[in-house]
CSV table of C-alpha atoms in Angstrom, one decimal:
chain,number,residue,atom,x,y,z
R,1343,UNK,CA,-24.4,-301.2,178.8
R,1344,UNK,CA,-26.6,-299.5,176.2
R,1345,UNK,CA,-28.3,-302.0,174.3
R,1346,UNK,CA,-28.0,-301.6,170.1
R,1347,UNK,CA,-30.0,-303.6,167.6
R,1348,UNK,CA,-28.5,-303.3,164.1
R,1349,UNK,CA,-31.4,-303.5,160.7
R,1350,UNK,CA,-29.9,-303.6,156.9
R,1351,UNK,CA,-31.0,-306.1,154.4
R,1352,UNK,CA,-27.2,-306.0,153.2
R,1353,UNK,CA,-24.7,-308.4,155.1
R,1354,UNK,CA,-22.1,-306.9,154.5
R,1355,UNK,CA,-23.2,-303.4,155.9
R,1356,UNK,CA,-24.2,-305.4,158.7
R,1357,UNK,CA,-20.8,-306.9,159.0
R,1358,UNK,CA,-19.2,-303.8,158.8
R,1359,UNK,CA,-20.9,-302.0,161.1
R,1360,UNK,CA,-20.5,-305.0,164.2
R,1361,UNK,CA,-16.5,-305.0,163.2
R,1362,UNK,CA,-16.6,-300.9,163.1
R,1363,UNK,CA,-16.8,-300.1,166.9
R,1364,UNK,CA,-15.4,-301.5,169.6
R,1365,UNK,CA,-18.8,-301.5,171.1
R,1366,UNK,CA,-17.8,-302.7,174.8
R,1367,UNK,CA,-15.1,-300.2,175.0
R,1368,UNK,CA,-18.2,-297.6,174.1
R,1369,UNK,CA,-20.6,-299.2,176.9
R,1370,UNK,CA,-22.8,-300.8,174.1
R,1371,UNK,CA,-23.4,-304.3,173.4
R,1372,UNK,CA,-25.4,-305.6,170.1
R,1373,UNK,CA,-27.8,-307.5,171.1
R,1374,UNK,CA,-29.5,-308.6,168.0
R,1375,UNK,CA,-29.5,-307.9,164.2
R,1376,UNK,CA,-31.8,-308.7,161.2
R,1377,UNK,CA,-32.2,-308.7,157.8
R,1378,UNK,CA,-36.0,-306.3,157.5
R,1379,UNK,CA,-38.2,-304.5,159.3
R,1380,UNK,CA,-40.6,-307.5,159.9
R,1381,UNK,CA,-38.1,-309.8,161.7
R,1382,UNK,CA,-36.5,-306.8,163.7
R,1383,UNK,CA,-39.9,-306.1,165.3
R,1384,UNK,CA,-40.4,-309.9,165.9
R,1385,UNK,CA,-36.7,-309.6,167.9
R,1386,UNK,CA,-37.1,-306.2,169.2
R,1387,UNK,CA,-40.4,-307.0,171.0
R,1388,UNK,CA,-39.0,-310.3,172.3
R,1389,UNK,CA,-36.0,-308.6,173.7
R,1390,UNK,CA,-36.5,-304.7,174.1
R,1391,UNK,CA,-33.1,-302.7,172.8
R,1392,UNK,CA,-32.4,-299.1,173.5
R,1393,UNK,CA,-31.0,-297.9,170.5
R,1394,UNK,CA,-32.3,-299.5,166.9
R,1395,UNK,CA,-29.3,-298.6,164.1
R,1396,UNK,CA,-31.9,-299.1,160.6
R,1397,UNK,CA,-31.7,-299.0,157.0
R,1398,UNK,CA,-34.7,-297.0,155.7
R,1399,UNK,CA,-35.3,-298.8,152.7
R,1400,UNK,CA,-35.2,-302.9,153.1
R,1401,UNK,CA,-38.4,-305.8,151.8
R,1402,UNK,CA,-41.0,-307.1,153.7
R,1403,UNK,CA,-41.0,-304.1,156.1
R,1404,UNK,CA,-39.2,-300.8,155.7
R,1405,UNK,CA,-37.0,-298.4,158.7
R,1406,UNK,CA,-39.8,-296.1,159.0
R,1407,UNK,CA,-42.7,-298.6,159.5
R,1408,UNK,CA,-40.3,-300.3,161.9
R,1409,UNK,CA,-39.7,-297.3,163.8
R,1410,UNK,CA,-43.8,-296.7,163.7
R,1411,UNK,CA,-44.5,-300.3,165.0
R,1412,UNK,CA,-42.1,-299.6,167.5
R,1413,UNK,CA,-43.4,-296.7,169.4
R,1414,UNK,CA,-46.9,-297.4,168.4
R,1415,UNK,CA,-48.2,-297.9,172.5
R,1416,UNK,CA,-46.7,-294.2,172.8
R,1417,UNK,CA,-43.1,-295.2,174.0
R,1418,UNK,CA,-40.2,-293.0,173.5
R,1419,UNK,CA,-37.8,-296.0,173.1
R,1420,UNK,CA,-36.3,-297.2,171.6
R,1421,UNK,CA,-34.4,-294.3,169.9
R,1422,UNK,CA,-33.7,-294.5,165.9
R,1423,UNK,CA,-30.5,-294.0,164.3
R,1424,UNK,CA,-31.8,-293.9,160.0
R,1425,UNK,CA,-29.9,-295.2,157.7
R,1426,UNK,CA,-30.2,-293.5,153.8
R,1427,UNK,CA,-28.8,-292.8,150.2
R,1428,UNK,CA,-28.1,-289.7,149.2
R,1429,UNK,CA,-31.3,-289.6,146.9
R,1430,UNK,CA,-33.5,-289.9,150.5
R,1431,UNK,CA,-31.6,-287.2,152.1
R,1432,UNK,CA,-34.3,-284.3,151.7
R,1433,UNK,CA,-36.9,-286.6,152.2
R,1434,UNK,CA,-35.2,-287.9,155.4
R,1435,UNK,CA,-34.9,-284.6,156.9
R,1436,UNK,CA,-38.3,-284.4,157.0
R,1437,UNK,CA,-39.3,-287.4,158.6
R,1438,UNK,CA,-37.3,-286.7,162.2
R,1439,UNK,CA,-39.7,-288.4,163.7
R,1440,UNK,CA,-40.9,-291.8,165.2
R,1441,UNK,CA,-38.1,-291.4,167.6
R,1442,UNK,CA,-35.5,-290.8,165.0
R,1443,UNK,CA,-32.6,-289.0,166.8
R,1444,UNK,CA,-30.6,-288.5,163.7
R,1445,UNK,CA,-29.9,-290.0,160.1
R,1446,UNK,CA,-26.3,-291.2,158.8
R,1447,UNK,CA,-25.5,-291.7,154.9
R,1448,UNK,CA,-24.4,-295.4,154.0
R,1449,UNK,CA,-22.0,-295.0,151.4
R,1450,UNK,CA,-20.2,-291.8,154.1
R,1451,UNK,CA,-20.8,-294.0,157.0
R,1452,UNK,CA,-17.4,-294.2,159.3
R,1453,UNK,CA,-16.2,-295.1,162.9
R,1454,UNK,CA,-16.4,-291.5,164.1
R,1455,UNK,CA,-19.8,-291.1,162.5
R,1456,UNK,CA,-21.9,-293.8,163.8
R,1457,UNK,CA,-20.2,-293.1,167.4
R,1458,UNK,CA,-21.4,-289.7,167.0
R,1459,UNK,CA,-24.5,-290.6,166.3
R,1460,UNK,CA,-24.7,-293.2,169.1
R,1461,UNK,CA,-23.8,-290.7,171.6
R,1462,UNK,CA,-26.5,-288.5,170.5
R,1463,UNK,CA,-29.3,-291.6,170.5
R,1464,UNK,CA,-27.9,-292.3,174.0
R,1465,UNK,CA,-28.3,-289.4,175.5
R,1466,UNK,CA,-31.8,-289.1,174.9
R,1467,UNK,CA,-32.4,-293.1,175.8
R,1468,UNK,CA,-30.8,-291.8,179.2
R,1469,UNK,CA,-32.9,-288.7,179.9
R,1470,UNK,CA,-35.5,-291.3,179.3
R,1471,UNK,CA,-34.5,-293.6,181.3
R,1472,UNK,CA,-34.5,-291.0,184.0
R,1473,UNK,CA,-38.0,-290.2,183.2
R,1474,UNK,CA,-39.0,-293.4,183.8
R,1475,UNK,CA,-37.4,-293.7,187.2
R,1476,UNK,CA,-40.3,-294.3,189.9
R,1477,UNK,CA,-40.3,-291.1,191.6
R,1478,UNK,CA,-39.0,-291.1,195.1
R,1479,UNK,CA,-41.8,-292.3,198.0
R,1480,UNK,CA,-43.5,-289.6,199.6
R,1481,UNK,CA,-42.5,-289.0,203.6
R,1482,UNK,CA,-44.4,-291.3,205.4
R,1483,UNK,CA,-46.6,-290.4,207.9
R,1484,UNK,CA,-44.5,-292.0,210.5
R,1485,UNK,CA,-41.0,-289.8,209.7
R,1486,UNK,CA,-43.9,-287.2,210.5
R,1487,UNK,CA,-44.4,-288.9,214.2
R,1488,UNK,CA,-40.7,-289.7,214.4
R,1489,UNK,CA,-39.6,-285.9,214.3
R,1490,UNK,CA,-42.1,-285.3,216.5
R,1491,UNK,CA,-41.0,-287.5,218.9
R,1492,UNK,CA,-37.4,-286.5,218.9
R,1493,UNK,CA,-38.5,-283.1,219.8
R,1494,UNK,CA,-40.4,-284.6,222.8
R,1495,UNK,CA,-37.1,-285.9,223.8
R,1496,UNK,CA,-35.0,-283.0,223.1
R,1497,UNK,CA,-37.3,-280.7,225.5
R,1498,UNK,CA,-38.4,-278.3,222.4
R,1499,UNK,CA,-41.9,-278.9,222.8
R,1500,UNK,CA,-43.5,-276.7,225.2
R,1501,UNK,CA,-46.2,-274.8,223.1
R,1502,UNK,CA,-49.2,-277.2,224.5
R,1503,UNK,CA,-51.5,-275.7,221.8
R,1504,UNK,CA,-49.4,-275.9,219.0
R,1505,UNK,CA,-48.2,-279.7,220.3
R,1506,UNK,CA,-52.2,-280.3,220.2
R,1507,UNK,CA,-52.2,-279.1,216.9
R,1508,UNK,CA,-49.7,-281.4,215.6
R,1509,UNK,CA,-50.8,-284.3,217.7
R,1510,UNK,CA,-54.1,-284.2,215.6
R,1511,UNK,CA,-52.7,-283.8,212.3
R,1512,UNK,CA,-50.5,-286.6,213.0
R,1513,UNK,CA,-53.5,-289.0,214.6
R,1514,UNK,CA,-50.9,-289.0,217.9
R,1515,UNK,CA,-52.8,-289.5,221.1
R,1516,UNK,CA,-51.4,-289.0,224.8
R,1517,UNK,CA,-54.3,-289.7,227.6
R,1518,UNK,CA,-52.4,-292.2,229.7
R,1519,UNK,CA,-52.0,-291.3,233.4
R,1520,UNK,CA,-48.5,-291.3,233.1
R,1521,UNK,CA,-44.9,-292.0,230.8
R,1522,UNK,CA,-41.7,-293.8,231.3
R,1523,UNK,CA,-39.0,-294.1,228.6
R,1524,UNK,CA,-37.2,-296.9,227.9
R,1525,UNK,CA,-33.6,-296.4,226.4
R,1526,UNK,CA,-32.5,-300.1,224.3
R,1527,UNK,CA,-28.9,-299.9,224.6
R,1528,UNK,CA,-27.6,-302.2,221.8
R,1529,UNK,CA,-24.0,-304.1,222.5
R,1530,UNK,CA,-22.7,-304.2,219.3
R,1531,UNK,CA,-19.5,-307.2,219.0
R,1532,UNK,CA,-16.3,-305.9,218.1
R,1533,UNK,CA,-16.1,-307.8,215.2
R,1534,UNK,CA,-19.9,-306.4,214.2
R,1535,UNK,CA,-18.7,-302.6,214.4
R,1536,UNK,CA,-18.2,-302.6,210.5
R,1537,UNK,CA,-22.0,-303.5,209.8
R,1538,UNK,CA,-23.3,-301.2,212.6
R,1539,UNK,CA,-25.7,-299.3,211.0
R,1540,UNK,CA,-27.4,-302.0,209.3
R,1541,UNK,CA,-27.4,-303.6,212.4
R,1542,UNK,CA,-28.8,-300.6,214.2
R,1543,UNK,CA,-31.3,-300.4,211.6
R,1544,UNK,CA,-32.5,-303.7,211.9
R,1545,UNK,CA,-32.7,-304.1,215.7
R,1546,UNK,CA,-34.7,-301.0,216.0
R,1547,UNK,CA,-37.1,-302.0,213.2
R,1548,UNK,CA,-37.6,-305.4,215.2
R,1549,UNK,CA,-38.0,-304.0,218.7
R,1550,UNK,CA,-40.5,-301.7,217.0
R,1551,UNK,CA,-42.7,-304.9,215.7
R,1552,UNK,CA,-42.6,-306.7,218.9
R,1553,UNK,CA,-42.1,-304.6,221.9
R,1554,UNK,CA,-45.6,-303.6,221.8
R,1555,UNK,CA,-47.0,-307.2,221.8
R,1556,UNK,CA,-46.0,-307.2,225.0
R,1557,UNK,CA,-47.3,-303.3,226.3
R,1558,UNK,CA,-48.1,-300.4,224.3
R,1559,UNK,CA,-45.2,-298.6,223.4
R,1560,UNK,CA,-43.5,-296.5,220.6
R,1561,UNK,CA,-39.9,-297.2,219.3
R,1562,UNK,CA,-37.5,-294.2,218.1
R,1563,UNK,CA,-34.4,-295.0,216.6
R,1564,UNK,CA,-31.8,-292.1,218.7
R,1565,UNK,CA,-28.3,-293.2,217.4
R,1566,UNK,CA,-26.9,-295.8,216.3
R,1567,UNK,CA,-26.9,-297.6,219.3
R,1568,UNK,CA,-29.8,-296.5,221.0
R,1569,UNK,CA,-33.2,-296.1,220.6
R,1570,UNK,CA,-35.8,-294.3,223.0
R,1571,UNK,CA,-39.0,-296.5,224.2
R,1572,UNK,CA,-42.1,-293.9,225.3
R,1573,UNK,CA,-44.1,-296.6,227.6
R,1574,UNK,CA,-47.6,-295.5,229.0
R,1575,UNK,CA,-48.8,-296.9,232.2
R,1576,UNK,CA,-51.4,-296.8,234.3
R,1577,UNK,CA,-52.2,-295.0,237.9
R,1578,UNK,CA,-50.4,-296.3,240.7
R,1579,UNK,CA,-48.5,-299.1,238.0
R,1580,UNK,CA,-45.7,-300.4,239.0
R,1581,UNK,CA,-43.1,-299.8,236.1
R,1582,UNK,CA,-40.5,-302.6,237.1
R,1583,UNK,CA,-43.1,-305.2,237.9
R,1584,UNK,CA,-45.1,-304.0,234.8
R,1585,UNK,CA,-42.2,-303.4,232.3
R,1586,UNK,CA,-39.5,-306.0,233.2
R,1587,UNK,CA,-41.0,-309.0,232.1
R,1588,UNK,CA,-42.1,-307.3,228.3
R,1589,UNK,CA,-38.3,-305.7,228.1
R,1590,UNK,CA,-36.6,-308.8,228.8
R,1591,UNK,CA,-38.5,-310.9,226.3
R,1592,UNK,CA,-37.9,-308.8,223.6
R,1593,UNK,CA,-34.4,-308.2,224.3
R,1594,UNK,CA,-34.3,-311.9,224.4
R,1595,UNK,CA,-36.3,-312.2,221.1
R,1596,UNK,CA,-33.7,-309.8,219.4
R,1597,UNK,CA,-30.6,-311.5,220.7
R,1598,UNK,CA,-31.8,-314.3,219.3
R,1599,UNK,CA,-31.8,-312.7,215.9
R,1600,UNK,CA,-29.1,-311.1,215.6
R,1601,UNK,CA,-27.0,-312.3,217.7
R,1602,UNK,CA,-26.3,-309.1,219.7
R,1603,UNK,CA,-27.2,-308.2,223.5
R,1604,UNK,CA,-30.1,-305.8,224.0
R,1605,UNK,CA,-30.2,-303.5,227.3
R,1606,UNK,CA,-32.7,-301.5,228.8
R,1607,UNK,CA,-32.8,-298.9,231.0
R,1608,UNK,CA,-35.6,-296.8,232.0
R,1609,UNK,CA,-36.4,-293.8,233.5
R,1610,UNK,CA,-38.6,-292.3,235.8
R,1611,UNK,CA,-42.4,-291.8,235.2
R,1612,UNK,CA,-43.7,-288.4,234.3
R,1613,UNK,CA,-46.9,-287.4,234.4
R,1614,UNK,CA,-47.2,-284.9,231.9
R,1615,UNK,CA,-46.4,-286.3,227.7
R,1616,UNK,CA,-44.3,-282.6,227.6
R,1617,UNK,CA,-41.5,-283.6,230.0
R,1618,UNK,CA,-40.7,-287.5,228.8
R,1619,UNK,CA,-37.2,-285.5,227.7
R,1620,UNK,CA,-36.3,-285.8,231.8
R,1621,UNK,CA,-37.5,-289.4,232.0
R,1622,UNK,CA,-35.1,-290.1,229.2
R,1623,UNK,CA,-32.5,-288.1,230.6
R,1624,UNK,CA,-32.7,-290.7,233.8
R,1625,UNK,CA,-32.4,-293.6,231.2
R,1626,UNK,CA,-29.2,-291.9,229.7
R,1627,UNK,CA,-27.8,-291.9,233.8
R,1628,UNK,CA,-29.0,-295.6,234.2
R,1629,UNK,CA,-26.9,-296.4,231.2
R,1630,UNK,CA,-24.1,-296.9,233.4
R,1631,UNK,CA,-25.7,-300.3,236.0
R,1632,UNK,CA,-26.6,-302.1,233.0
R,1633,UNK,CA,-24.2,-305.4,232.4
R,1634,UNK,CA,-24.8,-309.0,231.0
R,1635,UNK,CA,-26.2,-309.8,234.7
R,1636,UNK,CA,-28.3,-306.8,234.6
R,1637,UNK,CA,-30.0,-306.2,231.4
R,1638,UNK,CA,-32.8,-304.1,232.5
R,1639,UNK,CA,-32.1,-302.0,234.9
R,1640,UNK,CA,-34.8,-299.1,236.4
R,1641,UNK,CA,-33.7,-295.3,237.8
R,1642,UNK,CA,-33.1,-295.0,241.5
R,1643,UNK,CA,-32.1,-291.3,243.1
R,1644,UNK,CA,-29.9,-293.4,245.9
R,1645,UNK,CA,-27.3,-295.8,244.9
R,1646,UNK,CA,-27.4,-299.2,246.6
R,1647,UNK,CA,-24.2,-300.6,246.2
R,1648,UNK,CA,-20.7,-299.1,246.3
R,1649,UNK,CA,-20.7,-300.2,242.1
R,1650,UNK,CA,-24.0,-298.1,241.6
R,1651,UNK,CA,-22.1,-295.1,243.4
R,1652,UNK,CA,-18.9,-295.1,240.9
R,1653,UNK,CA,-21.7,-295.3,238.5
R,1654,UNK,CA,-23.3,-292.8,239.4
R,1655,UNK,CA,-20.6,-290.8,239.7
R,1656,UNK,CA,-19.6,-291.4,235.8
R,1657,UNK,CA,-24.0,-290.3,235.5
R,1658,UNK,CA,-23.5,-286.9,237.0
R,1659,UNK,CA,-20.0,-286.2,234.8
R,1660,UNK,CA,-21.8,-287.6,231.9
R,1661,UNK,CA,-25.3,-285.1,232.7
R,1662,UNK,CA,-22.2,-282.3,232.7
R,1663,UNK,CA,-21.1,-283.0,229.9
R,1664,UNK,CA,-24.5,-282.8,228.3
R,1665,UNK,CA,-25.3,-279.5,229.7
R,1666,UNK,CA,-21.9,-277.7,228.7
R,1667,UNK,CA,-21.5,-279.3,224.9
R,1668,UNK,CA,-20.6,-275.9,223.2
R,1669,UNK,CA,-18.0,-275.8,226.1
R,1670,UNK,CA,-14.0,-277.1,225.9
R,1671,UNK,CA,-14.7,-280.8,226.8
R,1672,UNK,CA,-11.1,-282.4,227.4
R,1673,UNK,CA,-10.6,-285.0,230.0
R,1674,UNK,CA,-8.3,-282.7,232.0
R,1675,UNK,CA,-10.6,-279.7,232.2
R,1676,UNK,CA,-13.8,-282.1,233.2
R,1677,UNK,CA,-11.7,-283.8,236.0
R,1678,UNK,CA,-10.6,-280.5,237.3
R,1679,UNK,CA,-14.8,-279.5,237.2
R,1680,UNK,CA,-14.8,-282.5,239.7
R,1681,UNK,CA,-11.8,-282.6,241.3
R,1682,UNK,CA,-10.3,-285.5,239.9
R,1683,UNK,CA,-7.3,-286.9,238.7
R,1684,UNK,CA,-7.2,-287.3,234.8
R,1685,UNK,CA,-6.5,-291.4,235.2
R,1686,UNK,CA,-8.9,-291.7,237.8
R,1687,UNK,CA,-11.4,-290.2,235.2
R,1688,UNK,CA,-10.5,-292.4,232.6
R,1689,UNK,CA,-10.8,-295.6,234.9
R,1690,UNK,CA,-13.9,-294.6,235.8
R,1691,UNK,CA,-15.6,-294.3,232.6
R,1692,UNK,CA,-13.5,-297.1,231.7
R,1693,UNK,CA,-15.2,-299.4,234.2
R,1694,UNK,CA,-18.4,-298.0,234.7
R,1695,UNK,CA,-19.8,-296.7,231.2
R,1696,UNK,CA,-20.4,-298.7,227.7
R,1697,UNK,CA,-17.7,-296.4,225.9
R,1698,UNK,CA,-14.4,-294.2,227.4
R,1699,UNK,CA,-14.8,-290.3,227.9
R,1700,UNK,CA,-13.3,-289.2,224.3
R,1701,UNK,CA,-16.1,-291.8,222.8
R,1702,UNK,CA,-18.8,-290.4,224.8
R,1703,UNK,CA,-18.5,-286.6,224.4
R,1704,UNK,CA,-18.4,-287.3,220.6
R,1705,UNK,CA,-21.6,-289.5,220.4
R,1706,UNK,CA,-23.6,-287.3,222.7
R,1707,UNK,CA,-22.7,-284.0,220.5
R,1708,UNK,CA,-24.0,-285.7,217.8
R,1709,UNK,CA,-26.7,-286.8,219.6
R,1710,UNK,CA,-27.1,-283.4,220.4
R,1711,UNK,CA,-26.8,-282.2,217.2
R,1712,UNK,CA,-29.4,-284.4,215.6
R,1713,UNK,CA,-31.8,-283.1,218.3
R,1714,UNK,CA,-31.1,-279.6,217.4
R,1715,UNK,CA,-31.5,-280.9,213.8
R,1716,UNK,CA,-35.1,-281.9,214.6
R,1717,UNK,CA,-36.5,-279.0,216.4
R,1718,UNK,CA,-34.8,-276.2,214.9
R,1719,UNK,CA,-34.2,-274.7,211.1
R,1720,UNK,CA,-29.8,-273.6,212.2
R,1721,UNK,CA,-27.7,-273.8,209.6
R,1722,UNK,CA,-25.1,-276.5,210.0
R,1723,UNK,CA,-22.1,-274.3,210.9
R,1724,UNK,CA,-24.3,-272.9,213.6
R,1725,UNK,CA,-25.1,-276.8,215.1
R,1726,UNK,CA,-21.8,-277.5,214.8
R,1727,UNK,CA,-20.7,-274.6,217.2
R,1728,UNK,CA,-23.8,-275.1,219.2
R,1729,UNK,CA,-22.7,-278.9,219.8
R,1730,UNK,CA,-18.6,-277.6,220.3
R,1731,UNK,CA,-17.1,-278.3,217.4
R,1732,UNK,CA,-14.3,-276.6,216.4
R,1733,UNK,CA,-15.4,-276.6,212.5
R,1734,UNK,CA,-18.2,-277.6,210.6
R,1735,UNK,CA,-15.8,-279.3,208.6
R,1736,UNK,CA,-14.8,-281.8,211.1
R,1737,UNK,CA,-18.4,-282.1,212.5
R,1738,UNK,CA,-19.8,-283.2,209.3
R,1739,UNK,CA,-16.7,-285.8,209.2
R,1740,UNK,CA,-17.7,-287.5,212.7
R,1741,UNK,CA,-21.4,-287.2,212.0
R,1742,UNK,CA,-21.3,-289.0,208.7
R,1743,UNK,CA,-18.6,-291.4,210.4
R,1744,UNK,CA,-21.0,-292.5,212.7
R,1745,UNK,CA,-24.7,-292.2,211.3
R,1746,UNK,CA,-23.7,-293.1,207.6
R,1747,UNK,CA,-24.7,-290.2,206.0
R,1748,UNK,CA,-23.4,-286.0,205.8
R,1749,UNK,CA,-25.8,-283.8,208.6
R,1750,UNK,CA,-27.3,-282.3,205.3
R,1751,UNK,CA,-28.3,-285.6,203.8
R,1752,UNK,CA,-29.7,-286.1,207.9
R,1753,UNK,CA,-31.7,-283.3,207.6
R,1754,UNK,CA,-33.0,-283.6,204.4
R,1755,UNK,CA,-34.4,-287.5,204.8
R,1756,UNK,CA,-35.3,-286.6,208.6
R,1757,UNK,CA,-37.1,-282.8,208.1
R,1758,UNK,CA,-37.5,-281.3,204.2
R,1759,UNK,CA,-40.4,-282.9,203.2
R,1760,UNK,CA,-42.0,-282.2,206.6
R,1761,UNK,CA,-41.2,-279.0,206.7
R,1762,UNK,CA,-43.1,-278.3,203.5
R,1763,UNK,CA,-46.1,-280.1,205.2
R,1764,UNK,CA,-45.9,-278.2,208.1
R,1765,UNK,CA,-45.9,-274.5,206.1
R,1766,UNK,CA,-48.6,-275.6,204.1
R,1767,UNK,CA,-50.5,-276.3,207.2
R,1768,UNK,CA,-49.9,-272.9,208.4
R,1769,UNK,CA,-48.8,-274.5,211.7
């Protein structure tokens, strides 16, 4: 509502106007009258308005002093609607001023007048309001390391010299021996599915505060339900008997906050920063062991058990499908790629992955795509063909459906600001 404060020394033009309007109807609510300038300011500075409605001439204090007293610490509001005699009309004219938006004749006033006039004195409070707005908060230094990170992942960072570059602007440094990622699998409850991104958001903010109590690490949020853990360790270090023991207590620290199981599986070391993308790409495959006995759960190249074969089975369909995205990806044509029966397909991702085939080639084209989003400038049509969609239309449906906001509202929160930074840095 717009707030109005209403000035005459006459009760009954102060009468009339309240009964005049339907204010509410408008979107204005009176919030205070007087009888002069002296007790309006008294009010007025006790309970700020928006729009003061004034006679010009009243005792004690007149409209014009009012108006003066009002806007006297340089403040645009609030806005002035004047009211005059016919004998102050030229001298009226030339005081549109103080914040005086416009001037109405007392003895002409009517409904459609003063709501005409209103209008006008709220359009300007609005365009001040606006004004007043704090602007938005500059990019933060870590959406700078962020988008750097998820091009590490994606595999678009082989320039060394130019990653230097950016590593120093960014105060980023990579001197351990070695790198393992971590992929935190959240297991979201049915009945939580509704609240997911604020869960996602919030589990990946915690593991982000308390992961690296336990070991050096750094947290980026993937998708909704996953988020990518770049772990250094030491030569010769053991990554299970170094990294179990830190996973598991903080996945036990985050179930225990919100309620919802945390996995982990991690890939194999690398040695060089530039190819963590394939030590995440073994987390993605290792996906498939983890289960409530088996929360963390490390790559192996052999399976051990006849349930880490089917499992690794659904790793190498799943490592197609990520390599032929722009490709036809039904569940007929990917069980003919591997000889396989469409139902025996379906039971296999059905018993050995955290979501069936359809669910998966969705979430890892947009997965995809938000990669693509961070290392290159395409247009969004061009993602969305580059990920196999058959429109952009219906890629920016299932994108917004399942990271809450349209791949250009992505891009912009994720990349515009840090674009600007990076042309300006000539890099």
């Amino acid at each position: 509502m717009t707030r109005i404060f209403l000035v005459d020394d006459e009760p009954l033009v102060l009468i009339g106007m309240q009964g005049m309007l339907n204010w509410s109807e408008l979107g204005y609510e009176v919030v205070g009258t007087a009888r002069n300038g002296a007790e309006a300011l008294k009010a007025i500075e006790e309970k700020p308005p928006d729009i003061v409605v004034s006679d010009i001439r009243m005792p004690v204090m007149d409209g014009f002093t009012l108006a003066e007293s009002c806007h006297k610490d340089g403040s645009a509001l609030p806005v002035f609607i004047m009211l005059t005699s016919y004998e102050e009309f030229d001298y009226v004219k030339r005081s549109m001023r103080l914040g005086v938006v416009d001037y109405l004749v007392k003895i002409d006033l009517t409904a459609e007048g003063l709501a005409a006039a209103l209008d006008k004195a709220r359009t300007v409070v609005e365009k001040e309001h606006r004004l007043q707005e704090p602007s938005a908060p500059a990019v933060s230094m870590d959406s700078y390391r962020d988008r750097l990170f998820l091009q590490l992942y994606s595999g678009s960072l082989t320039d060394r010299a130019r990653f230097d570059r950016q590593c120093a602007e960014l105060d980023l440094h990579f001197d351990a021996p070695q790198y393992v990622v971590a992929l935190g699998s959240l297991q979201v409850p049915e009945q939580a599915t509704d609240q997911l991104l604020t869960l996602s958001t919030g589990v990946t903010r915690m593991a982000a505060e308390t992961l690296p109590k336990y070991h050096p690490c750094r947290v980026t949020g993937m998708d909704l339900r996953h988020f990518s853990v770049l772990l250094p360790l030491q030569e010769g270090e053991d990554p299970e008997a170094t990294l179990a023991p830190a996973l598991q207590a903080t996945g036990q620290i985050l179930y225990n906050y919100f309620s919802s199981p945390i996995y982990w599986a991690v890939g194999r070391p690398v040695k060089d920063i530039l190819q963590v993308a394939q030590s995440q790409k073994d987390a993605f495959a290792t996906l498939q062991l983890l289960r409530s006995d088996a929360p963390v759960v490390f790559y192996h190249e052999r399976p051990n058990t006849p349930l880490d074969h089917r499992a690794q089975v659904v790793a190498q369909v799943q490592q197609y499908i990520r390599e032929h995205l722009a490709e036809r990806l039904t569940l007929n044509e990917v069980a003919a790629v591997f000889n396989f029966s469409p139902n025996y397909l379906s039971q296999l991702f059905a018993q050995n992955s955290e979501s069936g085939f359809v669910e998966f080639v969705t979430a890892t084209r947009i997965a995809a795509a938000k990669e693509t989003m961070a290392s290159t400038d395409m247009k969004i049509y061009e993602i969305s063909n580059e990920v196999g969609f058959e429109s952009a239309f219906y890629f920016s449906k299932v994108f917004k459906k399942l990271e809450g906001v349209s791949p250009r509202e992505y891009i912009q929160r994720m990349k515009g600001s840090y674009v600007d930074a990076k042309d300006d840095a000539g890099i």
